[in-house]
Every structure is written in C-alpha cells, then in structure tokens.
XYZ file of C-alpha atoms in Angstrom:
429
model
C -61.403 165.694 433.739
C -64.125 162.873 434.032
C -63.774 159.630 432.004
C -66.594 158.484 430.262
C -66.955 154.596 429.406
C -68.634 153.573 426.345
C -70.053 150.495 425.121
C -70.938 149.178 421.734
C -72.734 146.305 420.179
C -71.195 145.765 416.345
C -67.547 146.501 415.000
C -68.282 146.114 411.679
C -67.806 149.308 408.919
C -69.803 152.038 411.422
C -68.285 150.385 414.534
C -64.761 150.490 413.509
C -65.161 154.118 411.996
C -66.827 155.214 415.815
C -63.910 153.734 417.721
C -61.210 155.017 415.066
C -62.315 158.710 415.642
C -62.735 158.682 419.268
C -59.236 157.238 419.288
C -57.668 160.025 416.684
C -59.983 162.658 417.934
C -59.331 162.458 421.676
C -57.821 166.118 422.150
C -60.710 167.893 420.325
C -63.316 165.714 421.986
C -61.775 166.620 425.241
C -61.479 170.300 424.622
C -65.328 170.569 423.530
C -66.992 168.266 426.299
C -64.009 168.418 429.484
C -64.407 164.169 429.349
C -62.142 162.093 428.043
C -64.203 159.104 425.931
C -62.734 155.434 426.309
C -64.620 152.785 424.020
C -64.126 149.959 427.250
C -66.386 147.138 425.873
C -67.613 146.016 422.747
C -70.078 143.132 421.930
C -69.549 140.982 418.906
C -70.382 137.940 417.071
C -66.791 136.558 416.654
C -64.048 137.719 419.121
C -61.504 135.950 417.428
C -61.852 137.904 413.902
C -58.925 139.964 412.580
C -60.047 143.881 413.030
C -59.032 146.756 410.907
C -58.607 149.093 413.660
C -56.271 148.890 416.748
C -58.466 147.869 419.837
C -55.427 148.684 422.287
C -57.255 148.043 425.876
C -61.032 147.814 424.441
C -62.634 144.397 425.705
C -64.375 142.280 422.996
C -67.112 139.579 424.432
C -69.703 137.878 422.607
C -71.644 138.008 426.181
C -74.289 141.000 425.873
C -74.687 140.776 429.447
C -71.202 141.755 430.469
C -72.043 145.053 428.740
C -75.592 145.572 430.525
C -74.494 144.749 433.841
C -71.593 146.839 433.859
C -72.101 150.050 436.101
C -69.283 151.980 434.710
C -70.498 152.318 431.555
C -73.021 154.855 431.196
C -73.556 155.328 427.124
C -73.832 152.454 424.904
C -73.578 152.570 420.956
C -75.771 150.375 418.561
C -74.315 149.597 415.432
C -75.132 145.698 414.965
C -78.263 146.788 412.721
C -81.237 144.643 411.947
C -84.152 144.688 414.245
C -83.573 141.672 416.196
C -82.150 141.561 418.830
C -81.473 144.878 418.429
C -84.623 146.358 419.814
C -84.388 143.832 422.600
C -80.970 144.627 423.549
C -81.642 148.271 423.325
C -84.992 147.940 425.790
C -82.991 146.491 428.173
C -79.973 148.892 428.256
C -82.366 151.734 428.570
C -84.164 149.997 431.444
C -80.498 149.682 433.140
C -80.795 153.410 432.890
C -78.050 153.392 429.998
C -77.991 156.133 427.042
C -78.072 154.549 423.663
C -77.085 156.079 420.534
C -77.889 154.196 417.675
C -78.118 154.313 413.496
C -80.488 151.661 413.119
C -83.387 153.407 410.860
C -85.040 150.376 410.462
C -86.046 150.019 414.311
C -86.515 153.474 414.723
C -88.864 153.951 412.010
C -90.803 150.803 413.380
C -90.340 150.770 416.755
C -89.034 154.621 417.837
C -91.734 155.680 419.881
C -92.172 152.599 422.256
C -88.364 152.891 422.770
C -88.305 156.538 423.316
C -91.058 156.610 425.691
C -88.694 153.591 427.472
C -85.939 156.477 427.543
C -88.075 158.983 429.021
C -89.743 156.637 431.624
C -85.755 155.744 432.543
C -84.772 159.344 432.160
C -81.763 158.587 430.130
C -81.202 159.400 426.255
C -82.123 157.582 423.128
C -80.513 159.456 419.936
C -80.206 158.439 416.328
C -78.900 161.169 413.868
C -77.010 158.820 412.040
C -79.990 156.762 411.168
C -80.809 158.961 408.359
C -78.650 160.375 405.390
C -75.223 158.912 406.891
C -73.110 162.119 407.073
C -75.559 164.629 406.999
C -76.571 165.979 410.252
C -80.129 166.301 409.381
C -82.203 165.438 412.353
C -80.543 167.844 414.770
C -80.747 170.446 412.270
C -84.293 170.427 411.940
C -84.394 170.258 415.612
C -82.444 173.056 416.421
C -82.563 175.405 413.361
C -86.457 175.017 412.541
C -88.377 175.149 416.236
C -90.199 178.595 415.236
C -90.595 177.490 411.656
C -93.470 175.713 409.840
C -91.883 172.751 407.742
C -93.532 172.737 404.589
C -91.819 169.880 402.945
C -89.000 167.888 403.265
C -87.924 165.760 400.264
C -84.714 164.132 398.961
C -82.489 161.797 397.531
C -81.841 159.711 401.016
C -80.563 155.984 399.644
C -76.936 155.873 398.150
C -77.462 152.786 396.375
C -80.365 153.703 394.567
C -78.923 156.793 393.728
C -75.636 155.746 392.384
C -77.303 152.906 389.736
C -79.440 155.935 388.592
C -76.330 157.887 387.965
C -75.044 154.753 386.074
C -77.920 154.350 384.079
C -78.122 157.667 383.419
C -74.258 158.877 382.770
C -73.045 155.386 381.295
C -76.246 154.469 379.852
C -75.965 151.004 381.799
C -79.271 148.960 382.246
C -80.280 148.313 385.544
C -78.738 145.001 386.038
C -75.494 146.253 384.739
C -75.453 149.299 387.267
C -76.732 146.753 390.300
C -73.921 144.574 389.736
C -70.978 147.681 389.748
C -72.906 148.887 392.604
C -72.499 145.316 394.454
C -68.817 145.146 393.195
C -68.323 148.457 394.565
C -69.610 147.876 398.046
C -72.776 150.090 397.593
C -75.442 147.310 397.091
C -75.838 144.085 399.455
C -75.958 140.779 397.779
C -79.644 141.057 398.374
C -80.254 144.777 397.454
C -84.059 144.554 397.821
C -84.377 146.717 401.333
C -82.532 149.618 399.164
C -83.843 149.130 395.414
C -87.295 148.111 396.695
C -87.292 151.524 398.153
C -87.862 150.237 401.800
C -84.434 151.783 403.238
C -85.411 155.190 402.065
C -88.980 154.946 403.031
C -87.747 154.179 406.847
C -85.596 157.270 406.973
C -88.700 159.313 405.259
C -90.770 158.165 408.442
C -88.209 159.758 410.832
C -87.789 162.805 408.607
C -91.690 163.528 408.980
C -91.284 162.652 412.581
C -88.803 165.589 412.884
C -90.673 167.846 410.633
C -94.493 167.543 411.289
C -94.359 165.453 414.394
C -96.438 162.705 413.190
C -95.864 159.262 413.510
C -96.086 157.258 410.238
C -95.833 153.683 409.580
C -94.510 151.898 406.360
C -97.895 151.174 405.739
C -98.898 154.810 405.669
C -96.100 155.332 402.385
C -96.321 154.230 398.810
C -93.129 152.894 398.334
C -92.284 152.017 394.763
C -88.843 151.313 394.272
C -86.358 151.443 390.914
C -86.308 147.793 389.701
C -88.671 148.518 386.758
C -86.939 151.825 385.605
C -85.975 150.792 381.974
C -82.850 152.379 379.895
C -86.145 153.814 377.636
C -87.642 155.655 380.489
C -83.860 157.155 381.417
C -83.541 158.214 377.569
C -87.196 159.503 376.973
C -86.828 161.586 380.297
C -83.535 162.990 379.259
C -85.060 164.220 376.315
C -87.440 165.748 377.818
C -84.833 167.532 380.054
C -85.139 165.372 383.513
C -83.343 163.034 384.950
C -85.026 160.079 387.234
C -84.444 160.005 390.878
C -85.701 157.831 393.878
C -86.835 160.868 395.948
C -88.462 160.634 399.262
C -91.105 163.167 399.959
C -93.322 164.087 403.004
C -95.352 167.383 402.896
C -97.988 169.297 404.131
C -101.082 169.064 402.182
C -103.686 171.788 404.113
C -103.688 170.469 407.291
C -102.588 166.972 406.516
C -99.491 165.092 405.410
C -98.727 163.240 402.120
C -95.394 160.986 402.447
C -94.276 158.324 399.702
C -90.842 156.973 398.047
C -90.884 157.013 394.189
C -88.979 157.186 391.182
C -89.289 161.146 390.259
C -88.483 163.006 387.219
C -86.381 165.889 388.543
C -85.620 168.842 385.991
C -81.923 168.709 385.150
C -79.487 171.797 386.604
C -81.807 171.894 389.795
C -80.161 171.036 393.135
C -81.576 167.405 393.476
C -80.900 166.819 389.630
C -76.972 167.305 390.157
C -76.885 164.660 393.059
C -74.756 161.972 391.937
C -73.403 158.580 392.651
C -73.768 157.382 396.419
C -74.262 161.045 397.562
C -77.459 162.148 399.401
C -79.387 165.481 399.757
C -82.223 166.404 401.546
C -83.824 169.365 400.977
C -86.343 171.225 403.685
C -88.649 173.676 402.736
C -90.023 176.281 405.278
C -92.665 178.539 405.809
C -90.068 181.218 406.900
C -86.969 180.453 405.501
C -87.628 178.589 401.811
C -85.835 176.048 400.375
C -82.716 174.628 402.165
C -80.769 171.751 400.791
C -78.302 169.647 403.014
C -75.593 167.486 401.060
C -72.989 164.856 401.515
C -72.089 161.268 401.954
C -75.485 159.325 402.444
C -73.288 155.891 403.893
C -70.209 154.601 404.624
C -67.789 153.881 407.344
C -66.422 157.313 408.290
C -69.221 159.483 407.581
C -71.889 157.897 409.417
C -69.410 157.106 412.192
C -69.257 161.215 412.354
C -72.916 161.508 412.845
C -72.548 158.583 415.557
C -69.995 160.618 417.532
C -71.882 163.709 417.397
C -74.201 161.727 419.358
C -71.996 160.737 421.497
C -70.902 164.114 422.360
C -74.477 165.555 422.816
C -75.181 162.816 425.432
C -71.547 163.399 427.210
C -72.330 167.205 427.449
C -75.816 166.055 428.565
C -74.103 163.932 431.491
C -71.498 166.710 432.683
C -74.426 169.372 432.830
C -77.091 166.726 434.393
C -79.513 167.302 431.595
C -80.062 164.002 430.838
C -83.561 162.397 429.818
C -84.931 164.897 427.407
C -86.369 163.457 424.067
C -84.266 163.762 420.972
C -87.595 165.062 419.528
C -90.585 166.528 420.926
C -92.678 167.377 418.331
C -96.168 165.535 418.379
C -98.903 165.964 416.214
C -101.963 164.134 414.914
C -101.455 162.069 411.786
C -104.294 162.963 408.999
C -103.264 161.383 405.849
C -104.037 164.055 402.838
C -107.172 163.487 400.550
C -106.022 161.676 397.119
C -107.962 164.606 395.677
C -105.523 166.961 397.322
C -102.310 165.822 396.370
C -101.480 166.694 392.759
C -98.502 166.667 390.477
C -97.766 166.359 387.094
C -96.976 162.761 385.756
C -94.715 160.819 383.213
C -96.313 158.097 381.590
C -95.121 155.259 379.697
C -97.693 153.512 378.249
C -97.357 150.494 375.144
C -100.173 150.200 372.773
C -101.179 148.244 369.304
C -100.217 150.266 366.515
C -103.483 150.006 364.953
C -106.122 152.777 363.935
C -108.227 153.735 367.119
C -105.751 153.065 369.762
C -104.432 156.812 370.222
C -108.675 157.427 370.571
C -108.824 155.187 372.781
C -106.175 156.424 375.157
C -107.651 160.260 374.757
C -111.072 159.012 375.591
C -109.354 157.325 378.784
C -107.942 160.474 379.769
C -111.085 162.479 379.205
C -113.209 160.548 381.208
C -110.548 161.203 383.987
C -110.565 164.869 383.372
C -107.014 164.625 382.335
C -104.693 166.017 380.072
C -101.652 166.097 377.922
C -98.547 168.362 378.107
C -96.582 166.439 375.998
C -96.569 162.998 373.968
C -94.086 161.198 371.904
C -94.732 158.028 370.081
C -92.528 155.686 368.977
C -92.992 152.648 367.043
C -91.371 149.173 367.619
C -91.045 146.511 365.867
C -93.775 144.235 367.237
C -96.963 145.848 365.963
C -96.672 147.969 368.910
C -96.157 151.731 369.596
C -94.253 153.143 372.577
C -95.933 156.400 374.152
C -94.008 158.722 376.514
C -96.288 161.677 377.995
C -96.095 164.393 380.575
C -99.524 165.086 381.779
C -100.620 168.421 383.077
C -101.240 168.251 386.872
C -103.430 165.431 388.034
C -104.771 164.417 391.388
C -103.903 160.782 393.002
C -107.897 160.069 392.701
C -107.479 161.183 388.804
C -104.443 158.966 388.577
C -105.904 155.624 389.864
C -108.851 155.937 387.823
C -106.713 156.412 385.006
C -104.446 153.323 385.987
C -107.675 151.201 386.614
C -108.981 152.396 383.127
C -105.867 151.217 381.426
C -106.041 148.050 383.058
C -109.083 147.094 381.661
C -108.358 148.165 378.155
C -109.613 145.231 376.001
C -107.533 142.389 374.872
C -104.713 143.916 376.783
C -104.060 146.587 373.941
C -103.072 149.289 375.781
C -100.465 148.670 378.818
C -99.309 151.584 381.372
C -95.581 150.528 382.386
C -94.709 153.854 384.526
C -96.156 156.447 386.306
C -93.746 158.815 388.026
C -94.238 162.236 389.310
C -92.811 165.167 387.939
C -91.202 167.474 389.636
C -91.507 171.324 388.741
C -88.715 173.630 387.332
C-alpha cells in the first residue's frame, strides 16, 4: 500500500473539513485508491492558534518554503483564499512538479488559463472542483457526463449568501438590510459582503462554468454583473403578486454560435425548480441539446460540503498518480469566445418605474415604448403619498438593444418626471 503525503495552505473552515474527512474516512479512501492519505504539513498564518480539529502528527508551519521544498509531498491543497499570494504560491508549487487542488474561484476565474498551462508544461495536475457551488460536483459532471452533448445553457443560483438574503426577504418579509444582518450573524455573509451581494462571487463561478460548458475563456469584463443591493421589499411583493420570486441568477448560454453570460436578479416562476431553492442552497441547471434540462442541487458553501469536493479532487489526483496518468488538464475544451449580439439576446423584463402622477405621463411612457418597438404584457400602477405613482410592468420579449434604448430614453425624461428603478429578466414558465 502506497502512502501519499499531502500538504495544505490554510486551515480555516474548509481546510479543517478536509483534514477531518481524511482522518475519518481513511478506510474508504484506501479501498477506492489503494493509497493511504496523510496530511503531513499545513502552512498557516498563526501556528499557535487553537484548532477545532485534531492535528495528530500533522506539522504546522508559517514557512511556505518548508512545504515547497519537501520532496515527499506530491499533492498540495490550497484553501487559503484570495488571489495573492495564492497565485504566486500555486505557480511555485506547479514549477516544483507538485499537483495542486484548490477551491479558489477568484483565482481560477482570473488566472486559471495561465496556471493551467503552467501545470501542463510541468506534467502535473491542477484541479478545482470546489471552486464552484461548494458540495455540488458540477465541473467534473460537465466534463464526464456531457462530453458528446452540446450544452446550450447553464444557469443557476451559485451564491448561497444572496440566496439566503432573498429567501428571508420573500418568506419572512424582511428588508434587505435586516436579511443581510441576519446572514452576517449566522456566518453566511462576511462583515464586508460586497463580493457576494454585488454579484462578483457568482460571476467568477459563471466564468468557470462557461469554460467547462462552452470552452470559452471569459473575463469579468465580459459579463454584465448586477447584485441584489437595490432590490426592495416592493419589488419582492410585486414579483410575488405576478407569480414569481426574485433570485440572483447566473446565466451563460449559446446564442447562435456566440455566448451570452451575465449575473443579475431574475424573476423566476413559482413552482419551477430554481424558485424552490431556498436559504444558502445552490442549484445549477444544465441544458443539453440531447439530454434536455438536468438540475444539480445541494449546499453551495460550508466547511464539510466544500471539503467533500476538495477531497474528491485529492482522490482523483491520487488515482492519477497511482496509474501514472497525471498531467492532463482538468478541462480540455477550448472554443473562441464570441460575444452575443445585443439584438439576439431576448427576454421578457420586469420594470419598476416611478412617475409623476399627473395627466400625460402615461402617454409619455407609452411613447417611449413605442419608439423602441416594445410592448407591455402586464402593467400595474400604484399611487404613492408624494404625488408620484409606482409602475410595475412585465414586457413582451425585448432585445438587449431595445432595453438599453428604453433605459436611455427614460433617463432623458424632462424634469426627472420618470425614473427606472429596476429592470430584471423574467424567466419563462
């Protein structure tokens, strides 16, 4: 039986989960791989900090070089987070012919191609299943289960923090600030929640999902990214009355031979699979040309669910070592990225507007719609106490170009008599 020594960088929630799972599941791992895994060295910031998991004979150090230059450690797990110094350390490890497992979505989304090439040049593995959707094994599933099917779309709820907040706003009628504070108190949201609530965390995950689904290498600048900070209780209530719930949805889909990708609030029909995903759970729906819609659902974050994905990567690398098949890229699919034309991306939209409650304003709004060849499907007007009226509209399908023209026309309304507060996609029932 072969012993595989493992190094780690970071021993927080996920790192502790990885260590515990290796300790608790030694027999099953040996049965599957024929190898015994042992975490030999962990690089941490503070070696004296009290840990929640027993270390036994695992060595803690604050000196990365001790890990880098140890020839007896072939696999290193990076769960420290952040782009720097994680990028530099992973690059050094790959050059030292060490296999790397990481859960670092920000790093993979921004610098993944560079690090992937570096791994290939050095004949080692770089794998990152846990970088997307926590405990849902979505990346390896796309690679292994859709190799001959043409993926048409991948969309879903890929951020647990925002889904928790929106669930509380919808189910418990909390305001955004109340729901955010509750998420922070429970540890679902950071003290500075910007990366989550502004949509960037979800956008990084959609970049990685796009790479696996379409072979395209997008950057954060290629996506329209809109978070949930401006969603109001009025929007939640109005969507509910229309038969929808608001979710932060990442979408990447083929449009002709191009790709459209974005992260933004979306009205999802009640009773459909994505509408029922609550609290910190995640769900990813993959639509294949042959197989149709397939939904993957599970915990999107948390120490043990994410650690489970990390451990599946460790086992995959261990099996590669045992069979002498290391050095293959995690994702070999490559296609040239061509952004979809704004004329070809079409959705219905929920529009929330505020307008002066005086004669002629409705005619003005109708003319704006007519000028961009747009039309209403549903419209609700509610008077407010300050001489204004709130308009909630669901449109017929609009192209992105029509939506932009409509937004620009509203912004140019004389005397600010008309204001567009929200424009969210509406998914079909």
